[in-house]
Amino acid sequence: MAEASNSDIGGEKHTFKIRRLEISDKRKGYMELLGQLTVTGSVTDEDFDRRFEEISSYGDDHVICVIEDEWTGKIAATGSVMIEKKFLRNCGKVGHIEDVVVDSEFRGKHLGKKVVEFLSDHSRSMGCYKVILDCGVEKKVFYEKCGLTNKGIQMSKYFD
Amino acid sequence: MAEASNSDIGGEKHTFKIRRLEISDKRKGYMELLGQLTVTGSVTDEDFDRRFEEISSYGDDHVICVIEDEWTGKIAATGSVMIEKKFLRNCGKVGHIEDVVVDSEFRGKHLGKKVVEFLSDHSRSMGCYKVILDCGVEKKVFYEKCGLTNKGIQMSKYFD
């Protein structure tokens, strides 16, 4: 568990720790945080545990990072990366960053950047030649500050 | 192995079969086909076999599709999909489509569309709520014909 940063928020000294998701984080507001990004639905403890185990079975190939606010014991930010193994580029690997979100209470503290750096560093250590992610155009400037550049568009198809 | 389509090309009757990648496809021009998409580097038979086994170990969670031209025994088109397991959207899943390419000799035969449909159908059968992919803006019309729509942009960061 590495120290991410310290901040004064509302006169309180917050210490942020960045680490991988733990199964106990479901009681630290992890799903509520994801709810600030999109629909989470009704995930039971059993659903959560099963999905946690499924993702954990991929080891370093699918990592979810969280930043915990040690003052409140709440998850303040998160993001994930999935390592794709390819044949091209000398059997290269690519890190796919997904679901980056910072709790609205903690925005402007560079926690999002720390999450992206954590996931990017992990991808690099796994031998990836690049990391990629999709976002709305309004997030472009944020990701540029994280060292990424715009390259192409995202296409999607939703099933019923 | 499902029949994909039949076409007359240069006066020859071609029969295209769509199926998953097999280890023997390295002798059917699979890497040369990827080379029409981007740099492939120098992948030895041993590298290929190792990467094939790594990807195969993910079972239905990472599928590479190919279309074989039975007339010449060459791989005419390919694409891959990786299934991401999330917590959000009721522990939903997303199919990430990658590395779609059609041999220049066979373009205009709707093989690309068949690859995207195969990967999309697979994702749906795996319980995904959507499929996504990144492409250059010049490919937007092609993917719209495949039923996808533009939603956002891709950001990337290349390591040294």
mmCIF file of C-alpha atoms in Angstrom:
data_model
loop_
_atom_site.group_PDB
_atom_site.id
_atom_site.type_symbol
_atom_site.label_atom_id
_atom_site.label_comp_id
_atom_site.label_asym_id
_atom_site.label_seq_id
_atom_site.Cartn_x
_atom_site.Cartn_y
_atom_site.Cartn_z
ATOM 1 C CA MET A 1 0.000 0.000 0.000
ATOM 2 C CA ALA A 2 1.720 3.178 -1.188
ATOM 3 C CA GLU A 3 0.939 6.645 0.064
ATOM 4 C CA ALA A 4 -0.706 8.633 -2.702
ATOM 5 C CA SER A 5 -0.929 12.115 -1.249
ATOM 6 C CA ASN A 6 -2.042 14.248 1.665
ATOM 7 C CA SER A 7 -4.648 16.972 1.420
ATOM 8 C CA ASP A 8 -6.562 19.361 3.595
ATOM 9 C CA ILE A 9 -10.239 19.016 2.757
ATOM 10 C CA GLY A 10 -12.712 21.009 4.825
ATOM 11 C CA GLY A 11 -10.063 21.577 7.459
ATOM 12 C CA GLU A 12 -9.423 17.828 7.822
ATOM 13 C CA LYS A 13 -6.068 16.211 7.041
ATOM 14 C CA HIS A 14 -6.737 13.455 4.529
ATOM 15 C CA THR A 15 -4.195 10.768 3.747
ATOM 16 C CA PHE A 16 -4.796 8.928 0.514
ATOM 17 C CA LYS A 17 -3.432 5.447 -0.050
ATOM 18 C CA ILE A 18 -3.360 3.877 -3.478
ATOM 19 C CA ARG A 19 -3.588 0.105 -3.774
ATOM 20 C CA ARG A 20 -5.400 -2.744 -5.509
ATOM 21 C CA LEU A 21 -9.090 -3.382 -4.825
ATOM 22 C CA GLU A 22 -9.773 -5.631 -1.848
ATOM 23 C CA ILE A 23 -12.929 -7.648 -1.294
ATOM 24 C CA SER A 24 -13.708 -5.587 1.827
ATOM 25 C CA ASP A 25 -13.912 -2.421 -0.302
ATOM 26 C CA LYS A 26 -17.554 -3.164 -1.011
ATOM 27 C CA ARG A 27 -18.140 -1.873 2.537
ATOM 28 C CA LYS A 28 -16.040 1.233 1.846
ATOM 29 C CA GLY A 29 -18.316 2.739 -0.749
ATOM 30 C CA TYR A 30 -16.751 1.185 -3.837
ATOM 31 C CA MET A 31 -20.047 0.502 -5.632
ATOM 32 C CA GLU A 32 -21.430 3.920 -4.644
ATOM 33 C CA LEU A 33 -18.322 5.477 -6.210
ATOM 34 C CA LEU A 34 -18.885 3.530 -9.450
ATOM 35 C CA GLY A 35 -22.443 4.877 -9.287
ATOM 36 C CA GLN A 36 -21.008 8.333 -9.906
ATOM 37 C CA LEU A 37 -19.760 7.034 -13.280
ATOM 38 C CA THR A 38 -22.747 5.059 -14.535
ATOM 39 C CA VAL A 39 -25.573 2.706 -13.581
ATOM 40 C CA THR A 40 -24.441 0.057 -11.106
ATOM 41 C CA GLY A 41 -27.739 -1.795 -10.631
ATOM 42 C CA SER A 42 -28.374 -3.955 -7.584
ATOM 43 C CA VAL A 43 -25.226 -5.949 -6.873
ATOM 44 C CA THR A 44 -25.614 -8.247 -3.859
ATOM 45 C CA ASP A 45 -22.690 -9.155 -1.610
ATOM 46 C CA GLU A 46 -22.731 -12.582 -3.255
ATOM 47 C CA ASP A 47 -22.614 -11.038 -6.758
ATOM 48 C CA PHE A 48 -19.765 -8.776 -5.667
ATOM 49 C CA ASP A 49 -17.726 -11.596 -4.159
ATOM 50 C CA ARG A 50 -18.210 -13.816 -7.220
ATOM 51 C CA ARG A 51 -17.159 -11.070 -9.615
ATOM 52 C CA PHE A 52 -14.212 -10.151 -7.369
ATOM 53 C CA GLU A 53 -12.993 -13.747 -7.510
ATOM 54 C CA GLU A 54 -13.472 -13.920 -11.292
ATOM 55 C CA ILE A 55 -11.422 -10.781 -11.842
ATOM 56 C CA SER A 56 -8.803 -11.828 -9.270
ATOM 57 C CA SER A 57 -8.315 -15.112 -11.143
ATOM 58 C CA TYR A 58 -6.684 -13.094 -13.946
ATOM 59 C CA GLY A 59 -3.964 -11.960 -11.529
ATOM 60 C CA ASP A 60 -1.868 -9.129 -12.943
ATOM 61 C CA ASP A 61 -3.791 -9.272 -16.236
ATOM 62 C CA HIS A 62 -6.816 -7.453 -14.785
ATOM 63 C CA VAL A 63 -6.098 -5.009 -12.001
ATOM 64 C CA ILE A 64 -8.511 -2.652 -10.257
ATOM 65 C CA CYS A 65 -6.855 0.207 -8.423
ATOM 66 C CA VAL A 66 -8.470 2.226 -5.627
ATOM 67 C CA ILE A 67 -7.460 5.250 -3.581
ATOM 68 C CA GLU A 68 -8.680 5.056 -0.011
ATOM 69 C CA ASP A 69 -9.213 8.127 2.104
ATOM 70 C CA GLU A 70 -7.793 6.920 5.410
ATOM 71 C CA TRP A 71 -9.534 9.701 7.352
ATOM 72 C CA THR A 72 -13.016 8.424 6.480
ATOM 73 C CA GLY A 73 -12.158 4.890 5.342
ATOM 74 C CA LYS A 74 -13.939 5.569 2.064
ATOM 75 C CA ILE A 75 -12.821 4.739 -1.458
ATOM 76 C CA ALA A 76 -12.187 8.125 -3.047
ATOM 77 C CA ALA A 77 -11.133 7.084 -6.567
ATOM 78 C CA THR A 78 -10.793 4.026 -8.752
ATOM 79 C CA GLY A 79 -9.872 2.759 -12.200
ATOM 80 C CA SER A 80 -9.087 -0.589 -13.817
ATOM 81 C CA VAL A 81 -6.766 -1.982 -16.446
ATOM 82 C CA MET A 82 -7.022 -5.154 -18.466
ATOM 83 C CA ILE A 83 -3.929 -6.472 -20.243
ATOM 84 C CA GLU A 84 -4.594 -7.694 -23.764
ATOM 85 C CA LYS A 85 -2.188 -10.171 -25.356
ATOM 86 C CA LYS A 86 -1.716 -9.764 -29.082
ATOM 87 C CA PHE A 87 0.229 -11.425 -31.878
ATOM 88 C CA LEU A 88 1.148 -8.191 -33.628
ATOM 89 C CA ARG A 89 4.059 -5.976 -32.553
ATOM 90 C CA ASN A 90 6.221 -8.963 -31.628
ATOM 91 C CA CYS A 91 3.446 -10.612 -29.606
ATOM 92 C CA GLY A 92 2.885 -7.290 -27.847
ATOM 93 C CA LYS A 93 0.544 -6.386 -25.008
ATOM 94 C CA VAL A 94 -1.814 -3.452 -24.545
ATOM 95 C CA GLY A 95 -3.283 -2.087 -21.326
ATOM 96 C CA HIS A 96 -6.970 -1.166 -21.598
ATOM 97 C CA ILE A 97 -7.852 1.403 -18.936
ATOM 98 C CA GLU A 98 -11.519 1.467 -17.899
ATOM 99 C CA ASP A 99 -13.887 2.980 -15.369
ATOM 100 C CA VAL A 100 -11.794 5.817 -13.929
ATOM 101 C CA VAL A 101 -13.821 7.845 -11.432
ATOM 102 C CA VAL A 102 -13.076 10.195 -8.530
ATOM 103 C CA ASP A 103 -15.618 10.842 -5.768
ATOM 104 C CA SER A 104 -17.174 14.271 -6.316
ATOM 105 C CA GLU A 105 -16.069 15.243 -2.790
ATOM 106 C CA PHE A 106 -12.419 14.721 -3.694
ATOM 107 C CA ARG A 107 -12.177 16.160 -7.199
ATOM 108 C CA GLY A 108 -9.394 18.646 -7.951
ATOM 109 C CA LYS A 109 -6.927 16.721 -5.749
ATOM 110 C CA HIS A 110 -5.199 14.981 -8.673
ATOM 111 C CA LEU A 111 -6.483 11.600 -7.525
ATOM 112 C CA GLY A 112 -7.651 10.761 -11.055
ATOM 113 C CA LYS A 113 -4.176 11.419 -12.386
ATOM 114 C CA LYS A 114 -2.700 9.165 -9.692
ATOM 115 C CA VAL A 115 -5.091 6.364 -10.675
ATOM 116 C CA VAL A 116 -4.139 6.680 -14.356
ATOM 117 C CA GLU A 117 -0.433 6.715 -13.448
ATOM 118 C CA PHE A 118 -0.841 3.597 -11.281
ATOM 119 C CA LEU A 119 -2.607 1.732 -14.108
ATOM 120 C CA SER A 120 -0.164 3.016 -16.708
ATOM 121 C CA ASP A 121 2.850 2.020 -14.586
ATOM 122 C CA HIS A 122 1.335 -1.415 -14.059
ATOM 123 C CA SER A 123 0.824 -1.848 -17.812
ATOM 124 C CA ARG A 124 4.380 -0.817 -18.529
ATOM 125 C CA SER A 125 5.718 -3.234 -15.909
ATOM 126 C CA MET A 126 3.690 -5.994 -17.594
ATOM 127 C CA GLY A 127 5.483 -5.300 -20.861
ATOM 128 C CA CYS A 128 2.727 -3.380 -22.658
ATOM 129 C CA TYR A 129 3.809 -1.159 -25.544
ATOM 130 C CA LYS A 130 0.896 1.214 -24.899
ATOM 131 C CA VAL A 131 -2.156 1.957 -22.782
ATOM 132 C CA ILE A 132 -5.441 3.047 -24.316
ATOM 133 C CA LEU A 133 -8.791 4.235 -23.021
ATOM 134 C CA ASP A 134 -12.055 5.662 -24.295
ATOM 135 C CA CYS A 135 -13.677 8.806 -22.944
ATOM 136 C CA GLY A 136 -16.042 11.612 -23.740
ATOM 137 C CA VAL A 137 -14.425 14.509 -25.588
ATOM 138 C CA GLU A 138 -14.892 16.671 -22.460
ATOM 139 C CA LYS A 139 -12.291 14.497 -20.667
ATOM 140 C CA LYS A 140 -9.653 14.976 -23.371
ATOM 141 C CA VAL A 141 -7.771 17.723 -21.536
ATOM 142 C CA PHE A 142 -7.657 15.705 -18.318
ATOM 143 C CA TYR A 143 -6.147 12.688 -20.067
ATOM 144 C CA GLU A 144 -3.671 14.870 -21.930
ATOM 145 C CA LYS A 145 -2.442 16.022 -18.513
ATOM 146 C CA CYS A 146 -1.967 12.314 -17.763
ATOM 147 C CA GLY A 147 0.311 12.020 -20.809
ATOM 148 C CA LEU A 148 -2.164 10.464 -23.257
ATOM 149 C CA THR A 149 -3.029 11.813 -26.678
ATOM 150 C CA ASN A 150 -6.141 11.529 -28.793
ATOM 151 C CA LYS A 151 -5.859 8.867 -31.472
ATOM 152 C CA GLY A 152 -9.036 7.841 -33.227
ATOM 153 C CA ILE A 153 -12.614 7.399 -32.117
ATOM 154 C CA GLN A 154 -14.614 4.907 -30.118
ATOM 155 C CA MET A 155 -17.474 2.991 -31.730
ATOM 156 C CA SER A 156 -19.973 1.023 -29.663
ATOM 157 C CA LYS A 157 -23.041 -1.158 -30.016
ATOM 158 C CA TYR A 158 -25.402 -1.739 -27.126
ATOM 159 C CA PHE A 159 -27.433 -4.932 -26.961
ATOM 160 C CA ASP A 160 -31.054 -4.848 -25.759
ATOM 161 C CA MET B 1 -16.898 -24.063 -38.764
ATOM 162 C CA ALA B 2 -19.714 -22.066 -40.377
ATOM 163 C CA GLU B 3 -19.857 -21.085 -44.003
ATOM 164 C CA ALA B 4 -19.390 -17.346 -44.314
ATOM 165 C CA SER B 5 -20.022 -16.660 -47.969
ATOM 166 C CA ASN B 6 -19.189 -17.569 -51.548
ATOM 167 C CA SER B 7 -17.671 -15.164 -54.024
ATOM 168 C CA ASP B 8 -16.279 -15.099 -57.515
ATOM 169 C CA ILE B 9 -12.864 -13.452 -57.388
ATOM 170 C CA GLY B 10 -10.816 -13.291 -60.572
ATOM 171 C CA GLY B 11 -13.024 -15.934 -62.118
ATOM 172 C CA GLU B 12 -12.399 -18.349 -59.224
ATOM 173 C CA LYS B 13 -15.143 -19.580 -56.896
ATOM 174 C CA HIS B 14 -14.076 -18.774 -53.373
ATOM 175 C CA THR B 15 -15.729 -20.296 -50.326
ATOM 176 C CA PHE B 16 -15.120 -18.463 -47.097
ATOM 177 C CA LYS B 17 -15.387 -20.221 -43.765
ATOM 178 C CA ILE B 18 -15.525 -18.290 -40.519
ATOM 179 C CA ARG B 19 -14.170 -19.921 -37.367
ATOM 180 C CA ARG B 20 -11.855 -19.409 -34.407
ATOM 181 C CA LEU B 21 -8.099 -19.104 -34.919
ATOM 182 C CA GLU B 22 -6.254 -22.419 -34.936
ATOM 183 C CA ILE B 23 -2.572 -22.887 -34.181
ATOM 184 C CA SER B 24 -1.978 -24.095 -37.758
ATOM 185 C CA ASP B 25 -3.145 -20.705 -39.108
ATOM 186 C CA LYS B 26 0.384 -19.378 -38.708
ATOM 187 C CA ARG B 27 1.096 -21.397 -41.879
ATOM 188 C CA LYS B 28 -1.949 -19.908 -43.611
ATOM 189 C CA GLY B 29 -0.729 -16.334 -43.713
ATOM 190 C CA TYR B 30 -2.225 -15.153 -40.411
ATOM 191 C CA MET B 31 0.774 -13.023 -39.392
ATOM 192 C CA GLU B 32 1.156 -11.638 -42.927
ATOM 193 C CA LEU B 33 -2.497 -10.580 -42.752
ATOM 194 C CA LEU B 34 -1.893 -8.787 -39.423
ATOM 195 C CA GLY B 35 1.022 -7.113 -41.171
ATOM 196 C CA GLN B 36 -1.515 -5.302 -43.365
ATOM 197 C CA LEU B 37 -2.837 -3.674 -40.169
ATOM 198 C CA THR B 38 0.375 -2.713 -38.370
ATOM 199 C CA VAL B 39 3.903 -3.799 -37.507
ATOM 200 C CA THR B 40 4.109 -7.487 -36.640
ATOM 201 C CA GLY B 41 7.841 -7.763 -35.952
ATOM 202 C CA SER B 42 9.634 -11.098 -36.096
ATOM 203 C CA VAL B 43 7.443 -13.688 -34.381
ATOM 204 C CA THR B 44 9.034 -17.147 -34.359
ATOM 205 C CA ASP B 45 6.972 -20.340 -34.413
ATOM 206 C CA GLU B 46 7.808 -20.754 -30.742
ATOM 207 C CA ASP B 47 6.631 -17.195 -29.922
ATOM 208 C CA PHE B 48 3.444 -17.816 -31.881
ATOM 209 C CA ASP B 49 2.687 -21.105 -30.168
ATOM 210 C CA ARG B 50 3.316 -19.637 -26.706
ATOM 211 C CA ARG B 51 1.078 -16.640 -27.353
ATOM 212 C CA PHE B 52 -1.594 -18.909 -28.880
ATOM 213 C CA GLU B 53 -1.622 -21.016 -25.712
ATOM 214 C CA GLU B 54 -1.749 -17.919 -23.480
ATOM 215 C CA ILE B 55 -4.751 -16.542 -25.334
ATOM 216 C CA SER B 56 -6.433 -19.956 -25.528
ATOM 217 C CA SER B 57 -6.167 -20.281 -21.746
ATOM 218 C CA TYR B 58 -8.790 -17.523 -21.491
ATOM 219 C CA GLY B 59 -11.283 -19.744 -23.323
ATOM 220 C CA ASP B 60 -14.378 -17.832 -24.421
ATOM 221 C CA ASP B 61 -13.081 -14.647 -22.734
ATOM 222 C CA HIS B 62 -10.594 -13.944 -25.547
ATOM 223 C CA VAL B 63 -11.576 -15.143 -28.976
ATOM 224 C CA ILE B 64 -9.786 -14.573 -32.277
ATOM 225 C CA CYS B 65 -11.902 -15.117 -35.342
ATOM 226 C CA VAL B 66 -10.591 -15.801 -38.832
ATOM 227 C CA ILE B 67 -12.141 -16.223 -42.248
ATOM 228 C CA GLU B 68 -10.354 -18.799 -44.356
ATOM 229 C CA ASP B 69 -10.489 -18.763 -48.122
ATOM 230 C CA GLU B 70 -10.876 -22.451 -48.819
ATOM 231 C CA TRP B 71 -9.802 -22.027 -52.466
ATOM 232 C CA THR B 72 -6.292 -20.898 -51.528
ATOM 233 C CA GLY B 73 -6.163 -22.066 -47.898
ATOM 234 C CA LYS B 74 -5.239 -18.529 -46.846
ATOM 235 C CA ILE B 75 -6.611 -16.485 -43.968
ATOM 236 C CA ALA B 76 -8.551 -13.681 -45.673
ATOM 237 C CA ALA B 77 -9.794 -11.732 -42.633
ATOM 238 C CA THR B 78 -9.499 -11.651 -38.864
ATOM 239 C CA GLY B 79 -10.545 -9.838 -35.711
ATOM 240 C CA SER B 80 -10.492 -10.501 -31.967
ATOM 241 C CA VAL B 81 -12.652 -9.838 -28.961
ATOM 242 C CA MET B 82 -11.741 -9.758 -25.287
ATOM 243 C CA ILE B 83 -14.510 -9.985 -22.696
ATOM 244 C CA GLU B 84 -14.101 -7.575 -19.795
ATOM 245 C CA LYS B 85 -15.836 -8.343 -16.490
ATOM 246 C CA LYS B 86 -17.027 -5.294 -14.602
ATOM 247 C CA PHE B 87 -18.791 -4.514 -11.329
ATOM 248 C CA LEU B 88 -20.954 -1.758 -12.762
ATOM 249 C CA ARG B 89 -24.203 -2.423 -14.672
ATOM 250 C CA ASN B 90 -25.100 -5.368 -12.447
ATOM 251 C CA CYS B 91 -21.648 -6.928 -12.765
ATOM 252 C CA GLY B 92 -21.907 -6.476 -16.522
ATOM 253 C CA LYS B 93 -19.531 -7.538 -19.259
ATOM 254 C CA VAL B 94 -18.182 -5.659 -22.277
ATOM 255 C CA GLY B 95 -16.692 -7.073 -25.472
ATOM 256 C CA HIS B 96 -13.587 -5.229 -26.680
ATOM 257 C CA ILE B 97 -13.125 -5.772 -30.412
ATOM 258 C CA GLU B 98 -9.552 -5.420 -31.680
ATOM 259 C CA ASP B 99 -7.391 -5.915 -34.752
ATOM 260 C CA VAL B 100 -9.997 -6.282 -37.493
ATOM 261 C CA VAL B 101 -8.342 -6.608 -40.891
ATOM 262 C CA VAL B 102 -9.291 -7.961 -44.310
ATOM 263 C CA ASP B 103 -6.665 -9.040 -46.850
ATOM 264 C CA SER B 104 -6.390 -6.369 -49.536
ATOM 265 C CA GLU B 105 -7.137 -9.044 -52.151
ATOM 266 C CA PHE B 106 -10.533 -9.725 -50.606
ATOM 267 C CA ARG B 107 -11.799 -6.274 -49.690
ATOM 268 C CA GLY B 108 -15.302 -5.288 -50.798
ATOM 269 C CA LYS B 109 -16.620 -8.817 -50.106
ATOM 270 C CA HIS B 110 -18.192 -7.913 -46.740
ATOM 271 C CA LEU B 111 -15.716 -10.154 -44.903
ATOM 272 C CA GLY B 112 -14.958 -7.371 -42.393
ATOM 273 C CA LYS B 113 -18.638 -7.086 -41.570
ATOM 274 C CA LYS B 114 -18.859 -10.847 -41.051
ATOM 275 C CA VAL B 115 -15.887 -10.732 -38.665
ATOM 276 C CA VAL B 116 -17.485 -7.924 -36.637
ATOM 277 C CA GLU B 117 -20.807 -9.803 -36.566
ATOM 278 C CA PHE B 118 -19.084 -12.994 -35.384
ATOM 279 C CA LEU B 119 -17.309 -11.139 -32.567
ATOM 280 C CA SER B 120 -20.425 -9.177 -31.679
ATOM 281 C CA ASP B 121 -22.581 -12.329 -31.604
ATOM 282 C CA HIS B 122 -20.001 -14.019 -29.412
ATOM 283 C CA SER B 123 -20.004 -11.077 -26.994
ATOM 284 C CA ARG B 124 -23.774 -11.094 -26.809
ATOM 285 C CA SER B 125 -23.822 -14.846 -26.151
ATOM 286 C CA MET B 126 -21.338 -14.262 -23.321
ATOM 287 C CA GLY B 127 -23.782 -11.855 -21.685
ATOM 288 C CA CYS B 128 -22.124 -8.579 -22.664
ATOM 289 C CA TYR B 129 -24.313 -5.474 -22.608
ATOM 290 C CA LYS B 130 -22.224 -3.852 -25.360
ATOM 291 C CA VAL B 131 -19.273 -4.218 -27.687
ATOM 292 C CA ILE B 132 -16.788 -1.397 -28.241
ATOM 293 C CA LEU B 133 -13.828 -0.760 -30.485
ATOM 294 C CA ASP B 134 -11.446 2.013 -31.440
ATOM 295 C CA CYS B 135 -10.690 3.028 -35.008
ATOM 296 C CA GLY B 136 -9.515 5.840 -37.207
ATOM 297 C CA VAL B 137 -12.247 8.285 -38.167
ATOM 298 C CA GLU B 138 -11.964 7.036 -41.784
ATOM 299 C CA LYS B 139 -13.408 3.674 -40.627
ATOM 300 C CA LYS B 140 -16.487 5.249 -39.008
ATOM 301 C CA VAL B 141 -18.809 4.585 -41.973
ATOM 302 C CA PHE B 142 -17.733 0.944 -42.179
ATOM 303 C CA TYR B 143 -18.490 0.338 -38.504
ATOM 304 C CA GLU B 144 -21.798 2.174 -38.773
ATOM 305 C CA LYS B 145 -22.746 -0.370 -41.444
ATOM 306 C CA CYS B 146 -21.883 -3.014 -38.833
ATOM 307 C CA GLY B 147 -24.422 -1.435 -36.446
ATOM 308 C CA LEU B 148 -22.029 0.496 -34.219
ATOM 309 C CA THR B 149 -22.214 4.192 -33.489
ATOM 310 C CA ASN B 150 -19.570 6.739 -32.553
ATOM 311 C CA LYS B 151 -19.438 7.433 -28.832
ATOM 312 C CA GLY B 152 -16.443 9.306 -27.555
ATOM 313 C CA ILE B 153 -12.786 9.311 -28.422
ATOM 314 C CA GLN B 154 -9.775 7.092 -27.899
ATOM 315 C CA MET B 155 -6.781 8.295 -25.915
ATOM 316 C CA SER B 156 -3.481 6.427 -25.946
ATOM 317 C CA LYS B 157 0.006 6.578 -24.527
ATOM 318 C CA TYR B 158 2.893 4.723 -26.133
ATOM 319 C CA PHE B 159 5.810 3.590 -24.003
ATOM 320 C CA ASP B 160 9.354 3.830 -25.378
#
